[in-house]
Coordinates of C-alpha atoms in Angstrom, one line a residue:
M17 CA -45.0 -11.4 33.6
A18 CA -48.6 -12.2 34.7
Q19 CA -47.5 -15.6 35.9
I20 CA -45.0 -14.0 38.2
L21 CA -47.2 -11.3 39.6
A22 CA -50.1 -13.6 40.6
A23 CA -50.0 -17.2 41.7
S24 CA -52.2 -19.5 39.6
P25 CA -55.6 -20.7 41.0
T26 CA -54.4 -24.3 41.0
C27 CA -51.6 -23.4 43.3
Q28 CA -54.0 -21.6 45.7
M29 CA -56.4 -24.5 45.8
K30 CA -53.7 -27.0 46.7
L31 CA -52.1 -24.8 49.3
T32 CA -54.9 -23.1 51.2
K33 CA -52.6 -22.6 54.2
P34 CA -49.2 -22.5 52.6
S35 CA -46.2 -22.7 55.0
P36 CA -43.4 -20.2 54.4
I37 CA -41.1 -23.0 53.2
A38 CA -43.7 -24.4 50.8
S39 CA -44.5 -21.0 49.5
S40 CA -40.8 -20.3 49.0
K41 CA -40.4 -23.5 47.1
L42 CA -43.4 -22.7 45.0
W43 CA -42.2 -19.3 44.0
S44 CA -38.7 -20.6 43.4
S45 CA -40.2 -23.2 41.1
V46 CA -42.2 -20.6 39.2
M47 CA -39.2 -18.3 38.9
L48 CA -36.9 -21.1 37.7
K49 CA -39.5 -22.0 35.1
Q50 CA -39.8 -18.4 34.0
K51 CA -36.0 -18.1 33.9
K52 CA -35.9 -21.1 31.6
Q53 CA -38.6 -19.7 29.5
N54 CA -36.7 -16.3 29.3
S55 CA -33.5 -18.2 28.5
S56 CA -35.3 -20.0 25.7
K57 CA -36.7 -16.8 24.4
L58 CA -33.3 -15.2 24.5
R59 CA -31.8 -18.1 22.5
S60 CA -34.8 -17.7 20.1
F61 CA -34.1 -14.0 19.8
K62 CA -30.4 -14.6 19.1
A63 CA -31.3 -17.1 16.5
M64 CA -33.8 -14.7 14.9
A65 CA -31.2 -11.9 15.0
L66 CA -28.6 -14.1 13.4
Q67 CA -31.1 -15.2 10.8
S68 CA -31.9 -11.5 10.2
D69 CA -28.2 -10.7 9.8
N70 CA -27.7 -13.6 7.4
S71 CA -30.8 -12.5 5.5
T72 CA -29.4 -9.0 5.2
I73 CA -26.1 -10.4 3.9
N74 CA -27.9 -12.6 1.5
R75 CA -30.0 -9.7 0.2
V76 CA -26.8 -7.6 -0.3
E77 CA -25.1 -10.5 -2.1
S78 CA -28.1 -11.0 -4.3
L79 CA -27.9 -7.3 -5.3
L80 CA -24.1 -7.5 -5.8
N81 CA -24.7 -10.5 -8.1
L82 CA -27.5 -8.9 -10.2
D83 CA -27.0 -9.3 -13.9
T84 CA -28.0 -5.9 -15.4
K85 CA -27.5 -6.9 -19.1
P86 CA -31.1 -7.8 -19.7
F87 CA -32.2 -4.4 -18.6
T88 CA -29.6 -1.9 -19.7
D89 CA -26.6 -1.5 -22.0
R90 CA -24.9 0.7 -19.4
I91 CA -21.8 -0.7 -17.6
I92 CA -19.6 0.2 -14.7
A93 CA -16.0 1.1 -15.3
E94 CA -13.6 1.0 -12.3
Y95 CA -10.8 3.5 -12.9
I96 CA -7.6 2.4 -11.2
W97 CA -4.4 4.4 -10.6
I98 CA -1.3 4.4 -8.4
G99 CA -1.3 6.8 -5.5
G100 CA 1.2 9.2 -4.0
S101 CA 3.4 6.6 -2.3
G102 CA 4.1 4.9 -5.6
I103 CA 2.8 1.6 -4.3
D104 CA -0.7 2.3 -3.1
L105 CA -3.6 1.7 -5.4
R106 CA -6.7 3.9 -5.7
S107 CA -9.9 3.5 -7.7
K108 CA -13.4 4.9 -8.3
S109 CA -16.3 4.0 -10.5
R110 CA -18.3 5.6 -13.3
T111 CA -21.2 4.6 -15.5
L112 CA -20.6 4.2 -19.3
E113 CA -23.5 4.2 -21.7
K114 CA -22.4 1.0 -23.5
P115 CA -19.7 -1.6 -23.4
V116 CA -16.2 -0.7 -24.8
E117 CA -13.4 -2.7 -26.2
D118 CA -10.5 -0.3 -26.4
P119 CA -9.1 2.3 -23.9
S120 CA -9.4 4.9 -26.7
E121 CA -13.2 4.7 -26.4
L122 CA -13.0 5.7 -22.7
P123 CA -13.3 9.3 -21.4
K124 CA -10.5 10.8 -19.4
W125 CA -11.4 11.6 -15.8
N126 CA -10.1 13.4 -12.8
Y127 CA -9.6 13.1 -9.1
D128 CA -8.5 15.1 -6.1
G129 CA -4.7 14.8 -6.1
S130 CA -4.4 16.6 -2.7
S131 CA -6.1 13.6 -1.1
T132 CA -3.6 11.1 -2.5
G133 CA -0.4 13.1 -1.9
Q134 CA -0.1 13.9 -5.6
A135 CA -1.1 17.6 -5.9
P136 CA -1.4 20.7 -3.8
G137 CA -4.7 21.7 -2.3
E138 CA -4.9 25.0 -4.3
D139 CA -4.4 23.1 -7.6
S140 CA -5.5 19.6 -6.8
E141 CA -7.0 18.3 -10.1
V142 CA -5.2 15.3 -11.6
I143 CA -6.3 13.8 -14.9
L144 CA -6.7 10.0 -15.5
Y145 CA -5.8 8.7 -18.9
P146 CA -7.2 5.2 -19.5
Q147 CA -4.5 2.8 -20.8
A148 CA -5.6 -0.8 -20.4
I149 CA -8.9 -2.6 -19.9
F150 CA -9.6 -5.8 -18.0
R151 CA -12.8 -7.7 -17.2
D152 CA -14.2 -7.0 -13.8
P153 CA -14.4 -10.3 -11.8
F154 CA -16.2 -8.6 -8.9
R155 CA -19.1 -7.1 -10.9
G156 CA -19.1 -9.6 -13.8
G157 CA -21.0 -8.9 -17.0
N158 CA -19.6 -6.3 -19.4
N159 CA -18.2 -4.3 -16.4
I160 CA -14.5 -3.4 -16.6
L161 CA -11.4 -2.5 -14.7
V162 CA -9.4 0.3 -16.3
I163 CA -5.7 0.8 -15.6
C164 CA -4.9 4.5 -15.8
D165 CA -1.9 6.8 -15.6
T166 CA -1.9 10.3 -14.2
Y167 CA -1.3 13.8 -15.7
T168 CA -1.6 17.5 -15.0
P169 CA -4.5 19.4 -16.7
A170 CA -1.8 20.7 -19.1
G171 CA -1.1 17.1 -20.2
E172 CA 2.3 16.6 -18.4
P173 CA 2.9 13.3 -16.5
I174 CA 2.9 13.9 -12.7
P175 CA 6.0 12.7 -10.9
T176 CA 4.5 9.5 -9.7
N177 CA 3.5 8.5 -13.2
K178 CA 6.2 6.0 -14.1
R179 CA 4.1 4.4 -16.9
A180 CA 4.6 7.4 -19.2
R181 CA 8.4 7.0 -19.2
A182 CA 8.2 3.3 -19.6
A183 CA 5.9 3.6 -22.6
E184 CA 8.4 6.0 -24.1
I185 CA 11.2 3.5 -23.8
F186 CA 9.1 0.6 -25.1
S187 CA 8.0 2.6 -28.1
N188 CA 11.7 3.2 -29.1
K189 CA 12.2 1.5 -32.4
K190 CA 15.3 -0.4 -31.3
V191 CA 13.5 -1.7 -28.2
N192 CA 10.3 -2.5 -30.1
E193 CA 12.1 -4.5 -32.7
E194 CA 13.6 -6.7 -30.0
I195 CA 10.1 -7.7 -28.6
P196 CA 11.2 -7.7 -24.9
W197 CA 9.5 -10.5 -22.9
F198 CA 9.0 -10.3 -19.1
G199 CA 8.0 -12.9 -16.6
I200 CA 7.4 -11.3 -13.2
E201 CA 7.3 -13.4 -10.0
Q202 CA 5.4 -11.3 -7.4
E203 CA 5.9 -12.5 -3.8
Y204 CA 3.6 -11.1 -1.1
T205 CA 2.8 -11.7 2.6
L206 CA -0.6 -12.1 4.2
L207 CA -1.0 -10.6 7.7
Q208 CA -3.5 -11.1 10.5
P209 CA -5.6 -7.8 10.9
N210 CA -4.7 -5.5 13.8
V211 CA -1.5 -7.3 14.9
N212 CA 0.8 -7.0 11.9
W213 CA 1.8 -10.6 12.1
P214 CA 1.8 -13.3 9.3
L215 CA -1.4 -15.3 8.7
G216 CA -1.3 -18.6 10.6
W217 CA 1.5 -17.6 12.9
P218 CA 0.8 -17.7 16.7
V219 CA 0.4 -14.0 17.7
G220 CA 3.7 -12.7 19.1
A221 CA 5.4 -16.1 18.5
Y222 CA 6.9 -18.1 15.7
P223 CA 6.0 -21.3 13.8
G224 CA 8.6 -24.0 13.2
P225 CA 11.7 -23.0 11.1
Q226 CA 11.6 -22.7 7.3
G227 CA 11.7 -25.9 5.3
P228 CA 8.3 -27.5 5.1
Y229 CA 6.3 -24.4 3.9
Y230 CA 7.6 -23.9 0.3
C231 CA 4.9 -25.3 -2.0
G232 CA 3.7 -27.1 1.2
V233 CA 0.4 -28.8 1.7
G234 CA -1.5 -29.3 5.0
A235 CA -3.1 -27.2 7.7
E236 CA 0.2 -26.9 9.7
K237 CA 2.2 -25.8 6.6
S238 CA -0.1 -23.8 4.3
W239 CA -2.0 -20.6 5.4
G240 CA -3.8 -18.5 2.9
R241 CA -4.4 -20.9 0.0
D242 CA -8.0 -19.9 -0.5
I243 CA -6.9 -16.3 -1.1
S244 CA -4.2 -17.4 -3.5
D245 CA -6.7 -19.6 -5.4
A246 CA -9.4 -16.9 -5.5
H247 CA -6.8 -14.5 -6.9
Y248 CA -5.7 -17.0 -9.5
K249 CA -9.2 -17.4 -10.9
A250 CA -9.9 -13.7 -10.7
C251 CA -6.8 -13.0 -12.7
L252 CA -7.8 -15.5 -15.4
Y253 CA -11.3 -14.1 -15.5
A254 CA -9.9 -10.5 -15.9
G255 CA -7.7 -11.5 -18.8
I256 CA -4.4 -11.1 -16.9
N257 CA -1.6 -13.2 -18.2
I258 CA -1.1 -15.1 -15.0
S259 CA 1.0 -18.2 -15.4
G260 CA 1.1 -19.8 -12.0
T261 CA 1.1 -19.5 -8.2
N262 CA 2.9 -21.2 -5.3
G263 CA 3.3 -21.1 -1.5
E264 CA 6.6 -19.4 -0.6
V265 CA 9.5 -20.3 1.8
M266 CA 8.2 -18.2 4.7
P267 CA 4.8 -19.4 5.9
G268 CA 2.0 -17.0 5.2
Q269 CA 3.9 -15.8 2.1
W270 CA 2.7 -16.6 -1.5
E271 CA 3.7 -15.9 -5.0
F272 CA 2.0 -15.4 -8.4
Q273 CA 3.7 -15.2 -11.8
V274 CA 2.7 -12.9 -14.6
G275 CA 4.0 -13.5 -18.2
P276 CA 5.5 -13.9 -20.6
S277 CA 4.3 -10.4 -21.3
V278 CA 5.6 -8.0 -24.0
G279 CA 6.8 -4.5 -23.1
I280 CA 4.5 -2.1 -21.3
E281 CA 1.9 -4.9 -21.0
A282 CA 3.9 -6.5 -18.2
G283 CA 3.5 -3.5 -15.9
D284 CA -0.2 -3.1 -16.7
H285 CA -0.9 -6.8 -15.9
V286 CA 1.1 -6.8 -12.7
W287 CA -0.6 -3.6 -11.4
C288 CA -4.1 -5.0 -12.2
A289 CA -3.2 -8.3 -10.5
R290 CA -2.1 -6.4 -7.4
Y291 CA -5.4 -4.5 -7.5
L292 CA -7.4 -7.8 -7.6
L293 CA -5.3 -9.1 -4.7
E294 CA -6.0 -6.0 -2.6
R295 CA -9.7 -6.4 -3.2
I296 CA -9.7 -10.1 -2.4
T297 CA -7.8 -9.6 0.9
E298 CA -10.1 -6.7 1.7
Q299 CA -13.1 -9.0 1.4
A300 CA -11.4 -11.8 3.4
G301 CA -10.4 -9.4 6.2
V302 CA -6.7 -10.2 5.7
V303 CA -4.0 -7.6 5.3
L304 CA -1.7 -7.7 2.3
T305 CA 1.8 -6.4 2.5
L306 CA 4.5 -6.1 -0.2
D307 CA 7.2 -5.2 2.3
P308 CA 10.5 -6.8 1.2
K309 CA 11.3 -8.1 4.7
P310 CA 8.1 -8.3 6.7
I311 CA 9.7 -10.4 9.5
E312 CA 13.2 -9.8 10.7
G313 CA 15.5 -12.8 11.5
D314 CA 15.9 -16.1 9.9
W315 CA 13.1 -15.8 7.4
N316 CA 13.1 -15.2 3.7
G317 CA 12.2 -11.8 2.4
A318 CA 9.7 -11.0 -0.4
G319 CA 11.0 -10.2 -3.9
C320 CA 9.7 -9.7 -7.3
H321 CA 12.2 -11.6 -9.5
T322 CA 12.0 -10.4 -13.1
N323 CA 12.7 -12.8 -16.0
Y324 CA 13.8 -11.0 -19.2
S325 CA 14.7 -11.8 -22.7
T326 CA 14.9 -10.2 -26.1
K327 CA 14.4 -11.6 -29.6
S328 CA 18.2 -11.8 -30.0
M329 CA 18.5 -13.7 -26.7
R330 CA 15.9 -16.2 -27.7
E331 CA 17.6 -16.9 -31.1
E332 CA 20.7 -19.0 -31.9
G333 CA 23.8 -17.4 -30.3
G334 CA 21.6 -15.7 -27.7
F335 CA 23.8 -16.7 -24.7
D336 CA 26.4 -14.2 -26.0
V337 CA 23.7 -11.5 -26.1
I338 CA 22.7 -12.4 -22.5
K339 CA 26.3 -12.1 -21.3
K340 CA 26.6 -8.6 -23.0
A341 CA 23.3 -7.6 -21.2
I342 CA 24.8 -8.9 -17.9
L343 CA 27.8 -6.8 -18.5
N344 CA 25.7 -3.6 -19.0
L345 CA 23.6 -4.5 -15.9
S346 CA 26.8 -4.8 -13.8
L347 CA 27.9 -1.3 -14.8
R348 CA 24.6 0.3 -13.8
H349 CA 24.1 -1.9 -10.7
M350 CA 23.5 1.0 -8.2
E351 CA 21.1 2.8 -10.6
H352 CA 19.0 -0.3 -10.7
I353 CA 19.2 -0.9 -7.0
S354 CA 18.0 2.6 -6.2
A355 CA 14.9 2.0 -8.4
Y356 CA 14.1 -1.6 -7.3
G357 CA 12.0 -0.9 -4.2
E358 CA 11.9 0.7 -0.8
G359 CA 13.5 -1.2 2.1
N360 CA 15.3 -3.6 -0.2
E361 CA 18.5 -3.3 1.8
R362 CA 16.8 -5.3 4.6
R363 CA 16.2 -8.1 2.1
L364 CA 19.4 -8.1 -0.1
T365 CA 21.8 -9.3 2.6
G366 CA 23.6 -12.1 0.9
K367 CA 21.5 -14.6 2.9
H368 CA 18.1 -16.3 2.3
E369 CA 18.7 -16.8 -1.4
T370 CA 19.8 -13.2 -2.1
A371 CA 22.9 -11.5 -3.3
S372 CA 24.5 -8.6 -1.3
I373 CA 22.9 -5.2 -2.2
D374 CA 26.4 -3.7 -2.5
Q375 CA 27.9 -6.3 -4.9
F376 CA 26.8 -7.3 -8.4
S377 CA 27.2 -11.0 -9.3
W378 CA 25.9 -13.5 -11.8
G379 CA 25.9 -17.2 -12.1
V380 CA 24.3 -20.2 -13.7
A381 CA 21.6 -21.8 -11.5
N382 CA 22.8 -19.8 -8.5
R383 CA 20.0 -18.2 -6.5
G384 CA 22.4 -16.3 -4.4
C385 CA 23.4 -14.1 -7.4
S386 CA 22.1 -10.7 -8.6
I387 CA 21.5 -12.2 -12.0
R388 CA 20.7 -15.9 -12.5
V389 CA 20.9 -17.8 -15.8
G390 CA 19.1 -21.1 -16.0
R391 CA 20.9 -24.4 -16.8
D392 CA 18.5 -24.8 -19.7
T393 CA 19.6 -21.5 -21.2
E394 CA 23.3 -22.4 -20.8
K395 CA 22.7 -25.8 -22.4
K396 CA 20.7 -24.5 -25.4
G397 CA 22.9 -21.4 -25.8
K398 CA 19.9 -19.1 -25.8
G399 CA 17.0 -18.1 -23.5
Y400 CA 16.6 -15.6 -20.8
L401 CA 18.1 -14.1 -17.6
E402 CA 16.5 -13.6 -14.2
D403 CA 17.1 -10.4 -12.3
R404 CA 16.7 -11.4 -8.6
R405 CA 17.3 -7.9 -7.2
P406 CA 13.8 -6.3 -7.4
A407 CA 11.9 -6.1 -4.1
S408 CA 8.3 -7.2 -3.8
N409 CA 7.2 -3.5 -3.7
M410 CA 9.0 -2.5 -6.9
D411 CA 7.1 -0.7 -9.6
P412 CA 7.0 -3.0 -12.6
Y413 CA 6.9 -0.1 -15.0
I414 CA 10.3 1.1 -13.7
V415 CA 11.9 -2.3 -13.5
T416 CA 10.9 -3.6 -17.0
S417 CA 11.7 -0.3 -18.8
L418 CA 15.0 0.1 -16.9
L419 CA 16.1 -3.5 -18.0
A420 CA 15.2 -2.6 -21.6
E421 CA 17.0 0.7 -21.5
T422 CA 20.2 -0.7 -19.9
T423 CA 20.5 -3.7 -22.2
L424 CA 19.3 -2.2 -25.5
L425 CA 19.8 1.6 -25.4
W426 CA 22.6 2.3 -23.0
E427 CA 26.2 1.9 -24.3
P428 CA 29.2 1.8 -21.8
T429 CA 32.6 3.0 -22.8
L430 CA 35.0 0.4 -24.2
E431 CA 37.2 0.9 -21.2
A432 CA 34.4 0.3 -18.6
E433 CA 33.2 -2.6 -20.6
A434 CA 36.6 -4.3 -20.7
L435 CA 37.1 -3.8 -16.9
A436 CA 33.7 -5.2 -16.1
A437 CA 34.2 -8.2 -18.4
Q438 CA 37.5 -9.0 -16.6
K439 CA 35.9 -8.6 -13.2
L440 CA 32.9 -10.8 -14.0
S441 CA 35.0 -13.3 -16.0
L442 CA 32.7 -12.7 -19.0
K443 CA 33.9 -13.2 -22.5
V444 CA 31.8 -10.9 -24.7

């Protein structure tokens, strides 16, 4: 500021009688020089501010990555449960005095159910029962993720607790002896924040038509691979039985597969995998949706195809057992549809590799059927079936237990069975 307020002695000596024009040029030069200096200082300030922000981020990251094992046996357990919508996930943390290996070692906990749409305000306490443990890929060390289900203080499952009923079905002796295997194909869509539009798509417009995106490679065909890969590794670290991933038919849509998993384990692993995906997209600033038809029009929807087999299906003569299971599934088609996810009618239209929601169908290698049987299963005479009806937002506890119940515990009348067999051209 001093340079601007008073001309330098050197300037005064050279210009003892400055003309107005010369004086104007002088002060213009001084001001221009000062402006450049200020601009340089501003750039320097911005650089320092940016450096400060980065330093703050680095300091936070260093704290997040701290290994506490050398200093304490205490660990952090993240209790995870399903919220009032039946699809939203909630979680909160607590400190445990030492590492644990089994859910039975964990204390029950509670939360405010009135804030999750699961209890009235005047009696809002809901109890969390720990059911499955996974390693925590975010905190590392001995820290854990805990899948819980939800009960009243009196010990009754609350209405949104679908795990309790599933566990009851899977503990049935007849079901348990059949060792039911599930392989679940979870499709999901990544959205740009604030605009509710798929990742990579021009906002308010469309990319090229479907075709090059399924399992595609390249900047113009694949959007969100880093999220898919990060999720893959997080699942492996956590101990989730993830078996693969791929880019889907609609750009910005991905899939991961969990299984083969036995019984109730399938639901536990899918829910934990969904939790990891929610956390990763949260960190990436990307929105995750499990809506079964996120974009209307000539675009594939998002499903959660469920592959299923029993011990009898996997043994010699298993194809006949599979056909009997298909027969039972056909007779309870609407019961399954009503439990297979919200908004599924927008996806099951008979187009885009789906069957019509109103009609049950099955076929070998036919992706337009309700139930698909693979060529390999037909050839070997044993194997598994694929239920292609579940939506991406289905509850895996409901779908897996319903498949087991319909095919192993439920018995149709002989008349209904004969009519269904004739209709489906099934010889059972």
